[in-house]
Amino acid sequence: MNRLQGLAAEDRAACRAMLASGSKSFRAASLLLPARIAEPAAALYAFCRVADDAIDEAPDPVAALPPLQRRLDAIYAGRPQAHAADRAFAVVVRDFAIPQVLPAALLEGFAWDGEGRRYADLAALEGYAARVAATVGAMMTLLMGVRDAAALARACDLGVAMQFTNIARDVGEDARNGRLYLPLDWLAQEAISAEEFLARPVFTPALGRVVQRLLDAADVLYARAEDGFARLPWDCRAGIGAARHVYAGIGRAVERQGGDSVSRRAMVPNRSKALLMARGAAALTARRAANPAPPLPATRFLVEAVAAQAPLSKDRLAERIARAVALFDRLAESATLGPMAR
Protein backbone atom coordinates (compact mmCIF):
# COMPACT_ATOMS: atom_id res chain seq x y z
CA MET A 1 0.00 0.00 0.00
CA ASN A 2 1.22 3.53 -0.83
CA ARG A 3 2.33 5.18 2.39
CA LEU A 4 -0.01 8.11 1.66
CA GLN A 5 -3.11 5.93 1.69
CA GLY A 6 -3.68 6.93 5.31
CA LEU A 7 -2.48 9.37 7.90
CA ALA A 8 -0.05 7.72 10.35
CA ALA A 9 -0.92 7.98 14.03
CA GLU A 10 2.38 9.63 14.91
CA ASP A 11 1.84 12.29 12.23
CA ARG A 12 -1.65 13.00 13.55
CA ALA A 13 -0.25 13.32 17.06
CA ALA A 14 2.50 15.68 15.89
CA CYS A 15 -0.01 17.91 14.11
CA ARG A 16 -2.29 18.01 17.13
CA ALA A 17 0.69 18.93 19.33
CA MET A 18 1.62 21.83 17.03
CA LEU A 19 -1.97 23.05 17.13
CA ALA A 20 -2.14 22.79 20.92
CA SER A 21 1.03 24.84 21.35
CA GLY A 22 0.23 27.35 18.65
CA SER A 23 -2.77 29.45 17.67
CA LYS A 24 -5.35 29.65 20.45
CA SER A 25 -7.93 31.01 18.02
CA PHE A 26 -7.41 28.25 15.45
CA ARG A 27 -7.46 25.60 18.16
CA ALA A 28 -10.66 26.97 19.70
CA ALA A 29 -12.32 27.04 16.29
CA SER A 30 -11.27 23.43 15.62
CA LEU A 31 -12.88 22.31 18.88
CA LEU A 32 -16.21 23.64 17.63
CA LEU A 33 -16.05 21.61 14.43
CA PRO A 34 -16.87 17.92 13.94
CA ALA A 35 -13.95 15.50 14.22
CA ARG A 36 -13.98 14.77 10.50
CA ILE A 37 -13.07 18.44 9.93
CA ALA A 38 -10.94 19.05 13.03
CA GLU A 39 -8.39 16.33 12.21
CA PRO A 40 -7.52 17.49 8.69
CA ALA A 41 -7.69 21.10 9.95
CA ALA A 42 -4.91 20.24 12.40
CA ALA A 43 -2.79 19.00 9.49
CA LEU A 44 -3.53 22.21 7.59
CA TYR A 45 -2.52 24.30 10.60
CA ALA A 46 0.66 22.29 11.12
CA PHE A 47 1.91 22.95 7.59
CA CYS A 48 0.99 26.64 7.86
CA ARG A 49 2.88 26.85 11.15
CA VAL A 50 5.99 25.15 9.76
CA ALA A 51 6.00 27.39 6.69
CA ASP A 52 5.44 30.58 8.70
CA ASP A 53 8.25 29.67 11.10
CA ALA A 54 10.60 28.89 8.20
CA ILE A 55 10.15 32.40 6.81
CA ASP A 56 10.10 34.20 10.18
CA GLU A 57 13.31 32.55 11.33
CA ALA A 58 15.21 32.89 8.04
CA PRO A 59 18.02 35.47 7.81
CA ASP A 60 16.60 36.39 4.38
CA PRO A 61 12.81 35.79 4.28
CA VAL A 62 12.65 36.35 0.52
CA ALA A 63 15.29 33.65 -0.07
CA ALA A 64 13.32 31.29 2.18
CA LEU A 65 10.32 31.26 -0.17
CA PRO A 66 11.70 29.15 -3.08
CA PRO A 67 12.65 26.19 -0.80
CA LEU A 68 9.12 26.28 0.66
CA GLN A 69 7.64 26.35 -2.83
CA ARG A 70 9.71 23.28 -3.74
CA ARG A 71 8.54 21.64 -0.54
CA LEU A 72 4.94 22.33 -1.57
CA ASP A 73 5.64 20.95 -5.05
CA ALA A 74 6.89 17.72 -3.43
CA ILE A 75 3.69 17.50 -1.38
CA TYR A 76 1.55 17.81 -4.49
CA ALA A 77 3.72 15.27 -6.31
CA GLY A 78 2.98 12.76 -3.53
CA ARG A 79 6.60 12.78 -2.33
CA PRO A 80 6.52 14.94 0.81
CA GLN A 81 9.63 15.63 2.83
CA ALA A 82 10.25 13.55 5.94
CA HIS A 83 8.30 15.84 8.24
CA ALA A 84 4.99 15.06 9.95
CA ALA A 85 3.36 18.28 8.74
CA ASP A 86 4.36 17.62 5.12
CA ARG A 87 3.17 14.01 5.18
CA ALA A 88 -0.13 14.94 6.82
CA PHE A 89 -0.75 17.87 4.49
CA ALA A 90 -0.02 15.64 1.48
CA VAL A 91 -2.88 13.37 2.54
CA VAL A 92 -5.19 16.33 3.07
CA VAL A 93 -4.56 18.08 -0.27
CA ARG A 94 -5.04 14.78 -2.09
CA ASP A 95 -8.17 13.59 -0.33
CA PHE A 96 -9.88 16.99 -0.27
CA ALA A 97 -8.71 18.08 -3.74
CA ILE A 98 -7.18 21.38 -2.62
CA PRO A 99 -5.75 23.29 -5.62
CA GLN A 100 -2.08 24.14 -5.17
CA VAL A 101 -2.83 27.80 -5.90
CA LEU A 102 -4.32 28.15 -2.40
CA PRO A 103 -1.37 27.07 -0.21
CA ALA A 104 1.06 28.66 -2.70
CA ALA A 105 -0.69 32.01 -2.18
CA LEU A 106 -0.46 31.51 1.57
CA LEU A 107 3.31 31.02 1.30
CA GLU A 108 3.52 34.21 -0.74
CA GLY A 109 1.70 36.10 2.00
CA PHE A 110 4.13 34.77 4.61
CA ALA A 111 6.99 36.04 2.43
CA TRP A 112 5.36 39.47 2.26
CA ASP A 113 5.34 39.47 6.05
CA GLY A 114 8.98 38.53 6.14
CA GLU A 115 10.04 41.33 3.80
CA GLY A 116 8.06 43.90 5.81
CA ARG A 117 5.88 44.92 2.89
CA ARG A 118 3.57 47.91 3.37
CA TYR A 119 0.22 48.55 1.69
CA ALA A 120 -0.65 51.68 -0.25
CA ASP A 121 -4.41 51.43 0.14
CA LEU A 122 -7.26 49.17 1.23
CA ALA A 123 -7.23 47.22 -2.04
CA ALA A 124 -3.56 46.38 -1.54
CA LEU A 125 -4.24 45.34 2.05
CA GLU A 126 -7.06 43.09 0.81
CA GLY A 127 -4.49 41.43 -1.46
CA TYR A 128 -2.35 40.65 1.57
CA ALA A 129 -5.30 39.42 3.64
CA ALA A 130 -6.42 37.27 0.71
CA ARG A 131 -3.12 35.39 0.94
CA VAL A 132 -2.61 34.99 4.67
CA ALA A 133 -6.24 34.54 5.73
CA ALA A 134 -8.70 34.02 2.86
CA THR A 135 -6.62 31.08 1.64
CA VAL A 136 -7.16 29.35 4.98
CA GLY A 137 -10.90 30.09 4.85
CA ALA A 138 -11.12 28.62 1.36
CA MET A 139 -9.16 25.50 2.33
CA MET A 140 -11.32 25.00 5.44
CA THR A 141 -14.40 25.19 3.21
CA LEU A 142 -12.97 22.44 1.02
CA LEU A 143 -12.32 20.32 4.12
CA MET A 144 -16.06 20.60 4.79
CA GLY A 145 -16.73 19.12 1.36
CA VAL A 146 -18.10 22.38 -0.08
CA ARG A 147 -16.85 23.67 -3.44
CA ASP A 148 -19.67 26.06 -4.28
CA ALA A 149 -18.29 29.37 -5.59
CA ALA A 150 -20.62 31.49 -3.45
CA ALA A 151 -19.65 29.59 -0.30
CA LEU A 152 -15.95 30.00 -1.10
CA ALA A 153 -16.39 33.73 -1.76
CA ARG A 154 -18.04 34.16 1.63
CA ALA A 155 -15.34 32.10 3.37
CA CYS A 156 -12.75 34.42 1.81
CA ASP A 157 -14.74 37.44 3.02
CA LEU A 158 -14.64 36.03 6.54
CA GLY A 159 -10.91 35.40 6.35
CA VAL A 160 -10.20 38.95 5.16
CA ALA A 161 -12.46 40.40 7.87
CA MET A 162 -10.64 38.40 10.56
CA GLN A 163 -7.28 39.57 9.27
CA PHE A 164 -8.44 43.19 9.34
CA THR A 165 -9.50 42.66 12.96
CA ASN A 166 -6.10 41.16 13.80
CA ILE A 167 -4.36 44.15 12.22
CA ALA A 168 -6.55 46.64 14.12
CA ARG A 169 -5.86 44.85 17.41
CA ASP A 170 -2.09 44.56 16.89
CA VAL A 171 -1.12 48.02 15.60
CA GLY A 172 1.23 48.76 18.50
CA GLU A 173 2.75 45.28 18.70
CA ASP A 174 3.37 45.22 14.95
CA ALA A 175 4.93 48.69 14.98
CA ARG A 176 7.31 47.73 17.78
CA ASN A 177 8.40 44.84 15.56
CA GLY A 178 8.95 47.19 12.62
CA ARG A 179 5.77 46.22 10.78
CA LEU A 180 2.94 48.43 9.57
CA TYR A 181 -0.19 47.14 7.88
CA LEU A 182 -2.55 50.12 8.01
CA PRO A 183 -3.24 51.58 4.53
CA LEU A 184 -0.68 54.27 3.83
CA ASP A 185 -3.17 56.57 2.08
CA TRP A 186 -5.40 56.55 5.17
CA LEU A 187 -2.42 57.48 7.34
CA ALA A 188 -1.50 60.30 4.96
CA GLN A 189 -5.06 61.64 5.09
CA GLU A 190 -4.65 61.93 8.86
CA ALA A 191 -1.19 63.55 8.49
CA ILE A 192 0.48 60.54 10.10
CA SER A 193 4.02 59.78 8.93
CA ALA A 194 4.54 56.04 8.66
CA GLU A 195 8.25 56.38 9.39
CA GLU A 196 7.74 58.58 12.42
CA PHE A 197 5.08 56.27 13.81
CA LEU A 198 7.32 53.22 13.44
CA ALA A 199 10.20 55.06 15.10
CA ARG A 200 7.99 56.05 18.02
CA PRO A 201 4.66 54.16 18.17
CA VAL A 202 2.29 56.45 20.08
CA PHE A 203 -1.48 56.49 19.99
CA THR A 204 -3.27 59.60 18.79
CA PRO A 205 -6.94 60.29 18.00
CA ALA A 206 -5.94 60.51 14.32
CA LEU A 207 -4.55 56.99 14.46
CA GLY A 208 -7.74 55.88 16.21
CA ARG A 209 -9.74 57.12 13.24
CA VAL A 210 -7.61 55.03 10.87
CA VAL A 211 -8.10 51.94 13.05
CA GLN A 212 -11.86 52.58 13.13
CA ARG A 213 -11.97 52.73 9.32
CA LEU A 214 -10.34 49.32 9.18
CA LEU A 215 -12.83 47.91 11.70
CA ASP A 216 -15.68 49.35 9.63
CA ALA A 217 -14.29 47.61 6.53
CA ALA A 218 -14.12 44.36 8.51
CA ASP A 219 -17.75 44.73 9.63
CA VAL A 220 -18.92 45.00 6.02
CA LEU A 221 -17.19 41.69 5.27
CA TYR A 222 -18.46 39.99 8.43
CA ALA A 223 -22.00 40.82 7.31
CA ARG A 224 -21.32 39.51 3.79
CA ALA A 225 -19.84 36.32 5.20
CA GLU A 226 -23.07 35.37 6.93
CA ASP A 227 -24.61 34.31 3.62
CA GLY A 228 -22.02 31.55 3.50
CA PHE A 229 -23.22 29.84 6.69
CA ALA A 230 -26.25 28.27 5.01
CA ARG A 231 -23.98 26.89 2.31
CA LEU A 232 -22.00 24.79 4.83
CA PRO A 233 -22.88 21.40 6.35
CA TRP A 234 -25.24 21.95 9.25
CA ASP A 235 -22.80 20.60 11.85
CA CYS A 236 -20.14 23.13 10.77
CA ARG A 237 -22.30 26.24 10.80
CA ALA A 238 -22.32 27.00 14.51
CA GLY A 239 -18.55 26.70 14.79
CA ILE A 240 -17.91 29.06 11.89
CA GLY A 241 -20.61 31.41 13.15
CA ALA A 242 -18.95 31.44 16.58
CA ALA A 243 -15.60 32.34 15.03
CA ARG A 244 -17.26 35.22 13.16
CA HIS A 245 -18.78 36.67 16.34
CA VAL A 246 -15.71 36.18 18.54
CA TYR A 247 -13.46 37.97 16.06
CA ALA A 248 -15.98 40.77 15.54
CA GLY A 249 -16.07 41.00 19.35
CA ILE A 250 -12.34 41.74 19.34
CA GLY A 251 -13.10 44.66 17.06
CA ARG A 252 -15.73 45.93 19.49
CA ALA A 253 -13.14 45.72 22.29
CA VAL A 254 -10.75 47.88 20.23
CA GLU A 255 -13.57 50.37 19.68
CA ARG A 256 -14.25 50.59 23.41
CA GLN A 257 -10.63 51.67 23.80
CA GLY A 258 -11.16 54.46 21.30
CA GLY A 259 -9.17 52.59 18.69
CA ASP A 260 -6.10 52.54 20.93
CA SER A 261 -4.33 49.28 20.21
CA VAL A 262 -0.90 50.87 20.71
CA SER A 263 -0.71 51.46 24.46
CA ARG A 264 -2.80 48.42 25.33
CA ARG A 265 -4.08 45.22 23.77
CA ALA A 266 -7.81 44.70 23.42
CA MET A 267 -9.06 41.64 25.26
CA VAL A 268 -12.40 39.84 25.21
CA PRO A 269 -13.19 38.33 28.65
CA ASN A 270 -13.91 34.60 28.70
CA ARG A 271 -17.51 35.19 29.75
CA SER A 272 -18.03 37.53 26.82
CA LYS A 273 -16.38 35.00 24.50
CA ALA A 274 -18.82 32.36 25.67
CA LEU A 275 -21.76 34.64 24.89
CA LEU A 276 -20.34 35.52 21.49
CA MET A 277 -19.74 31.85 20.71
CA ALA A 278 -23.34 31.12 21.65
CA ARG A 279 -24.43 33.62 19.01
CA GLY A 280 -22.87 31.28 16.48
CA ALA A 281 -25.89 29.00 16.95
CA ALA A 282 -27.86 31.48 14.84
CA ALA A 283 -25.89 30.21 11.85
CA LEU A 284 -27.83 26.94 12.07
CA THR A 285 -30.93 28.65 10.68
CA ALA A 286 -29.11 30.92 8.22
CA ARG A 287 -30.65 31.34 4.77
CA ARG A 288 -28.96 31.68 1.41
CA ALA A 289 -29.13 34.98 -0.40
CA ALA A 290 -30.95 34.73 -3.71
CA ASN A 291 -28.26 36.81 -5.44
CA PRO A 292 -24.96 36.25 -3.65
CA ALA A 293 -22.32 38.96 -3.91
CA PRO A 294 -19.31 38.26 -6.12
CA PRO A 295 -15.96 37.62 -4.45
CA LEU A 296 -13.69 40.52 -3.61
CA PRO A 297 -11.36 41.31 -6.53
CA ALA A 298 -8.46 40.31 -4.25
CA THR A 299 -9.89 36.86 -3.55
CA ARG A 300 -11.38 36.07 -6.95
CA PHE A 301 -8.30 34.08 -8.00
CA LEU A 302 -8.80 31.69 -5.08
CA VAL A 303 -12.43 31.00 -5.97
CA GLU A 304 -11.54 30.58 -9.64
CA ALA A 305 -8.72 28.15 -8.80
CA VAL A 306 -11.25 25.79 -7.23
CA ALA A 307 -13.72 26.22 -10.10
CA ALA A 308 -10.98 25.53 -12.67
CA GLN A 309 -10.07 22.21 -11.13
CA ALA A 310 -11.42 19.26 -13.11
CA PRO A 311 -14.46 17.77 -11.36
CA LEU A 312 -14.02 14.35 -9.81
CA SER A 313 -15.48 11.42 -11.69
CA LYS A 314 -18.05 9.35 -9.83
CA ASP A 315 -15.57 6.51 -9.45
CA ARG A 316 -12.85 8.84 -8.18
CA LEU A 317 -15.28 10.52 -5.81
CA ALA A 318 -16.38 7.15 -4.44
CA GLU A 319 -12.75 6.16 -3.96
CA ARG A 320 -12.02 9.32 -1.99
CA ILE A 321 -15.12 8.92 0.14
CA ALA A 322 -14.16 5.33 0.96
CA ARG A 323 -10.63 6.39 1.82
CA ALA A 324 -11.94 9.21 4.03
CA VAL A 325 -14.30 6.83 5.83
CA ALA A 326 -11.43 4.43 6.48
CA LEU A 327 -9.31 7.28 7.79
CA PHE A 328 -12.04 8.46 10.15
CA ASP A 329 -12.44 4.89 11.42
CA ARG A 330 -8.73 4.83 12.23
CA LEU A 331 -9.03 8.22 13.92
CA ALA A 332 -11.83 6.95 16.13
CA GLU A 333 -9.84 3.83 17.00
CA SER A 334 -6.71 5.82 17.84
CA ALA A 335 -8.75 8.16 20.06
CA THR A 336 -9.80 5.08 22.06
CA LEU A 337 -6.42 3.37 22.22
CA GLY A 338 -4.24 6.45 22.66
CA PRO A 339 -1.89 8.53 20.50
CA MET A 340 0.48 5.65 19.73
CA ALA A 341 -2.27 3.46 18.30
CA ARG A 342 -1.73 2.38 14.72
Coordinates of C-alpha atoms in Angstrom, one line a residue:
M1 CA 0.0 0.0 0.0
N2 CA 1.2 3.5 -0.8
R3 CA 2.3 5.2 2.4
L4 CA 0.0 8.1 1.7
Q5 CA -3.1 5.9 1.7
G6 CA -3.7 6.9 5.3
L7 CA -2.5 9.4 7.9
A8 CA 0.0 7.7 10.3
A9 CA -0.9 8.0 14.0
E10 CA 2.4 9.6 14.9
D11 CA 1.8 12.3 12.2
R12 CA -1.7 13.0 13.6
A13 CA -0.2 13.3 17.1
A14 CA 2.5 15.7 15.9
C15 CA 0.0 17.9 14.1
R16 CA -2.3 18.0 17.1
A17 CA 0.7 18.9 19.3
M18 CA 1.6 21.8 17.0
L19 CA -2.0 23.0 17.1
A20 CA -2.1 22.8 20.9
S21 CA 1.0 24.8 21.4
G22 CA 0.2 27.4 18.6
S23 CA -2.8 29.4 17.7
K24 CA -5.4 29.6 20.4
S25 CA -7.9 31.0 18.0
F26 CA -7.4 28.2 15.4
R27 CA -7.5 25.6 18.2
A28 CA -10.7 27.0 19.7
A29 CA -12.3 27.0 16.3
S30 CA -11.3 23.4 15.6
L31 CA -12.9 22.3 18.9
L32 CA -16.2 23.6 17.6
L33 CA -16.1 21.6 14.4
P34 CA -16.9 17.9 13.9
A35 CA -14.0 15.5 14.2
R36 CA -14.0 14.8 10.5
I37 CA -13.1 18.4 9.9
A38 CA -10.9 19.1 13.0
E39 CA -8.4 16.3 12.2
P40 CA -7.5 17.5 8.7
A41 CA -7.7 21.1 9.9
A42 CA -4.9 20.2 12.4
A43 CA -2.8 19.0 9.5
L44 CA -3.5 22.2 7.6
Y45 CA -2.5 24.3 10.6
A46 CA 0.7 22.3 11.1
F47 CA 1.9 22.9 7.6
C48 CA 1.0 26.6 7.9
R49 CA 2.9 26.9 11.2
V50 CA 6.0 25.1 9.8
A51 CA 6.0 27.4 6.7
D52 CA 5.4 30.6 8.7
D53 CA 8.3 29.7 11.1
A54 CA 10.6 28.9 8.2
I55 CA 10.2 32.4 6.8
D56 CA 10.1 34.2 10.2
E57 CA 13.3 32.5 11.3
A58 CA 15.2 32.9 8.0
P59 CA 18.0 35.5 7.8
D60 CA 16.6 36.4 4.4
P61 CA 12.8 35.8 4.3
V62 CA 12.7 36.3 0.5
A63 CA 15.3 33.6 -0.1
A64 CA 13.3 31.3 2.2
L65 CA 10.3 31.3 -0.2
P66 CA 11.7 29.1 -3.1
P67 CA 12.6 26.2 -0.8
L68 CA 9.1 26.3 0.7
Q69 CA 7.6 26.3 -2.8
R70 CA 9.7 23.3 -3.7
R71 CA 8.5 21.6 -0.5
L72 CA 4.9 22.3 -1.6
D73 CA 5.6 20.9 -5.0
A74 CA 6.9 17.7 -3.4
I75 CA 3.7 17.5 -1.4
Y76 CA 1.5 17.8 -4.5
A77 CA 3.7 15.3 -6.3
G78 CA 3.0 12.8 -3.5
R79 CA 6.6 12.8 -2.3
P80 CA 6.5 14.9 0.8
Q81 CA 9.6 15.6 2.8
A82 CA 10.3 13.6 5.9
H83 CA 8.3 15.8 8.2
A84 CA 5.0 15.1 10.0
A85 CA 3.4 18.3 8.7
D86 CA 4.4 17.6 5.1
R87 CA 3.2 14.0 5.2
A88 CA -0.1 14.9 6.8
F89 CA -0.7 17.9 4.5
A90 CA 0.0 15.6 1.5
V91 CA -2.9 13.4 2.5
V92 CA -5.2 16.3 3.1
V93 CA -4.6 18.1 -0.3
R94 CA -5.0 14.8 -2.1
D95 CA -8.2 13.6 -0.3
F96 CA -9.9 17.0 -0.3
A97 CA -8.7 18.1 -3.7
I98 CA -7.2 21.4 -2.6
P99 CA -5.7 23.3 -5.6
Q100 CA -2.1 24.1 -5.2
V101 CA -2.8 27.8 -5.9
L102 CA -4.3 28.1 -2.4
P103 CA -1.4 27.1 -0.2
A104 CA 1.1 28.7 -2.7
A105 CA -0.7 32.0 -2.2
L106 CA -0.5 31.5 1.6
L107 CA 3.3 31.0 1.3
E108 CA 3.5 34.2 -0.7
G109 CA 1.7 36.1 2.0
F110 CA 4.1 34.8 4.6
A111 CA 7.0 36.0 2.4
W112 CA 5.4 39.5 2.3
D113 CA 5.3 39.5 6.0
G114 CA 9.0 38.5 6.1
E115 CA 10.0 41.3 3.8
G116 CA 8.1 43.9 5.8
R117 CA 5.9 44.9 2.9
R118 CA 3.6 47.9 3.4
Y119 CA 0.2 48.5 1.7
A120 CA -0.7 51.7 -0.2
D121 CA -4.4 51.4 0.1
L122 CA -7.3 49.2 1.2
A123 CA -7.2 47.2 -2.0
A124 CA -3.6 46.4 -1.5
L125 CA -4.2 45.3 2.0
E126 CA -7.1 43.1 0.8
G127 CA -4.5 41.4 -1.5
Y128 CA -2.3 40.6 1.6
A129 CA -5.3 39.4 3.6
A130 CA -6.4 37.3 0.7
R131 CA -3.1 35.4 0.9
V132 CA -2.6 35.0 4.7
A133 CA -6.2 34.5 5.7
A134 CA -8.7 34.0 2.9
T135 CA -6.6 31.1 1.6
V136 CA -7.2 29.4 5.0
G137 CA -10.9 30.1 4.8
A138 CA -11.1 28.6 1.4
M139 CA -9.2 25.5 2.3
M140 CA -11.3 25.0 5.4
T141 CA -14.4 25.2 3.2
L142 CA -13.0 22.4 1.0
L143 CA -12.3 20.3 4.1
M144 CA -16.1 20.6 4.8
G145 CA -16.7 19.1 1.4
V146 CA -18.1 22.4 -0.1
R147 CA -16.8 23.7 -3.4
D148 CA -19.7 26.1 -4.3
A149 CA -18.3 29.4 -5.6
A150 CA -20.6 31.5 -3.5
A151 CA -19.6 29.6 -0.3
L152 CA -16.0 30.0 -1.1
A153 CA -16.4 33.7 -1.8
R154 CA -18.0 34.2 1.6
A155 CA -15.3 32.1 3.4
C156 CA -12.8 34.4 1.8
D157 CA -14.7 37.4 3.0
L158 CA -14.6 36.0 6.5
G159 CA -10.9 35.4 6.3
V160 CA -10.2 38.9 5.2
A161 CA -12.5 40.4 7.9
M162 CA -10.6 38.4 10.6
Q163 CA -7.3 39.6 9.3
F164 CA -8.4 43.2 9.3
T165 CA -9.5 42.7 13.0
N166 CA -6.1 41.2 13.8
I167 CA -4.4 44.2 12.2
A168 CA -6.6 46.6 14.1
R169 CA -5.9 44.9 17.4
D170 CA -2.1 44.6 16.9
V171 CA -1.1 48.0 15.6
G172 CA 1.2 48.8 18.5
E173 CA 2.7 45.3 18.7
D174 CA 3.4 45.2 15.0
A175 CA 4.9 48.7 15.0
R176 CA 7.3 47.7 17.8
N177 CA 8.4 44.8 15.6
G178 CA 8.9 47.2 12.6
R179 CA 5.8 46.2 10.8
L180 CA 2.9 48.4 9.6
Y181 CA -0.2 47.1 7.9
L182 CA -2.5 50.1 8.0
P183 CA -3.2 51.6 4.5
L184 CA -0.7 54.3 3.8
D185 CA -3.2 56.6 2.1
W186 CA -5.4 56.5 5.2
L187 CA -2.4 57.5 7.3
A188 CA -1.5 60.3 5.0
Q189 CA -5.1 61.6 5.1
E190 CA -4.6 61.9 8.9
A191 CA -1.2 63.5 8.5
I192 CA 0.5 60.5 10.1
S193 CA 4.0 59.8 8.9
A194 CA 4.5 56.0 8.7
E195 CA 8.3 56.4 9.4
E196 CA 7.7 58.6 12.4
F197 CA 5.1 56.3 13.8
L198 CA 7.3 53.2 13.4
A199 CA 10.2 55.1 15.1
R200 CA 8.0 56.1 18.0
P201 CA 4.7 54.2 18.2
V202 CA 2.3 56.4 20.1
F203 CA -1.5 56.5 20.0
T204 CA -3.3 59.6 18.8
P205 CA -6.9 60.3 18.0
A206 CA -5.9 60.5 14.3
L207 CA -4.6 57.0 14.5
G208 CA -7.7 55.9 16.2
R209 CA -9.7 57.1 13.2
V210 CA -7.6 55.0 10.9
V211 CA -8.1 51.9 13.1
Q212 CA -11.9 52.6 13.1
R213 CA -12.0 52.7 9.3
L214 CA -10.3 49.3 9.2
L215 CA -12.8 47.9 11.7
D216 CA -15.7 49.4 9.6
A217 CA -14.3 47.6 6.5
A218 CA -14.1 44.4 8.5
D219 CA -17.7 44.7 9.6
V220 CA -18.9 45.0 6.0
L221 CA -17.2 41.7 5.3
Y222 CA -18.5 40.0 8.4
A223 CA -22.0 40.8 7.3
R224 CA -21.3 39.5 3.8
A225 CA -19.8 36.3 5.2
E226 CA -23.1 35.4 6.9
D227 CA -24.6 34.3 3.6
G228 CA -22.0 31.5 3.5
F229 CA -23.2 29.8 6.7
A230 CA -26.3 28.3 5.0
R231 CA -24.0 26.9 2.3
L232 CA -22.0 24.8 4.8
P233 CA -22.9 21.4 6.3
W234 CA -25.2 22.0 9.2
D235 CA -22.8 20.6 11.9
C236 CA -20.1 23.1 10.8
R237 CA -22.3 26.2 10.8
A238 CA -22.3 27.0 14.5
G239 CA -18.5 26.7 14.8
I240 CA -17.9 29.1 11.9
G241 CA -20.6 31.4 13.2
A242 CA -19.0 31.4 16.6
A243 CA -15.6 32.3 15.0
R244 CA -17.3 35.2 13.2
H245 CA -18.8 36.7 16.3
V246 CA -15.7 36.2 18.5
Y247 CA -13.5 38.0 16.1
A248 CA -16.0 40.8 15.5
G249 CA -16.1 41.0 19.3
I250 CA -12.3 41.7 19.3
G251 CA -13.1 44.7 17.1
R252 CA -15.7 45.9 19.5
A253 CA -13.1 45.7 22.3
V254 CA -10.8 47.9 20.2
E255 CA -13.6 50.4 19.7
R256 CA -14.2 50.6 23.4
Q257 CA -10.6 51.7 23.8
G258 CA -11.2 54.5 21.3
G259 CA -9.2 52.6 18.7
D260 CA -6.1 52.5 20.9
S261 CA -4.3 49.3 20.2
V262 CA -0.9 50.9 20.7
S263 CA -0.7 51.5 24.5
R264 CA -2.8 48.4 25.3
R265 CA -4.1 45.2 23.8
A266 CA -7.8 44.7 23.4
M267 CA -9.1 41.6 25.3
V268 CA -12.4 39.8 25.2
P269 CA -13.2 38.3 28.6
N270 CA -13.9 34.6 28.7
R271 CA -17.5 35.2 29.8
S272 CA -18.0 37.5 26.8
K273 CA -16.4 35.0 24.5
A274 CA -18.8 32.4 25.7
L275 CA -21.8 34.6 24.9
L276 CA -20.3 35.5 21.5
M277 CA -19.7 31.9 20.7
A278 CA -23.3 31.1 21.6
R279 CA -24.4 33.6 19.0
G280 CA -22.9 31.3 16.5
A281 CA -25.9 29.0 16.9
A282 CA -27.9 31.5 14.8
A283 CA -25.9 30.2 11.9
L284 CA -27.8 26.9 12.1
T285 CA -30.9 28.7 10.7
A286 CA -29.1 30.9 8.2
R287 CA -30.7 31.3 4.8
R288 CA -29.0 31.7 1.4
A289 CA -29.1 35.0 -0.4
A290 CA -31.0 34.7 -3.7
N291 CA -28.3 36.8 -5.4
P292 CA -25.0 36.2 -3.6
A293 CA -22.3 39.0 -3.9
P294 CA -19.3 38.3 -6.1
P295 CA -16.0 37.6 -4.4
L296 CA -13.7 40.5 -3.6
P297 CA -11.4 41.3 -6.5
A298 CA -8.5 40.3 -4.3
T299 CA -9.9 36.9 -3.6
R300 CA -11.4 36.1 -6.9
F301 CA -8.3 34.1 -8.0
L302 CA -8.8 31.7 -5.1
V303 CA -12.4 31.0 -6.0
E304 CA -11.5 30.6 -9.6
A305 CA -8.7 28.2 -8.8
V306 CA -11.3 25.8 -7.2
A307 CA -13.7 26.2 -10.1
A308 CA -11.0 25.5 -12.7
Q309 CA -10.1 22.2 -11.1
A310 CA -11.4 19.3 -13.1
P311 CA -14.5 17.8 -11.4
L312 CA -14.0 14.3 -9.8
S313 CA -15.5 11.4 -11.7
K314 CA -18.1 9.4 -9.8
D315 CA -15.6 6.5 -9.5
R316 CA -12.8 8.8 -8.2
L317 CA -15.3 10.5 -5.8
A318 CA -16.4 7.1 -4.4
E319 CA -12.7 6.2 -4.0
R320 CA -12.0 9.3 -2.0
I321 CA -15.1 8.9 0.1
A322 CA -14.2 5.3 1.0
R323 CA -10.6 6.4 1.8
A324 CA -11.9 9.2 4.0
V325 CA -14.3 6.8 5.8
A326 CA -11.4 4.4 6.5
L327 CA -9.3 7.3 7.8
F328 CA -12.0 8.5 10.2
D329 CA -12.4 4.9 11.4
R330 CA -8.7 4.8 12.2
L331 CA -9.0 8.2 13.9
A332 CA -11.8 6.9 16.1
E333 CA -9.8 3.8 17.0
S334 CA -6.7 5.8 17.8
A335 CA -8.7 8.2 20.1
T336 CA -9.8 5.1 22.1
L337 CA -6.4 3.4 22.2
G338 CA -4.2 6.5 22.7
P339 CA -1.9 8.5 20.5
M340 CA 0.5 5.6 19.7
A341 CA -2.3 3.5 18.3
R342 CA -1.7 2.4 14.7

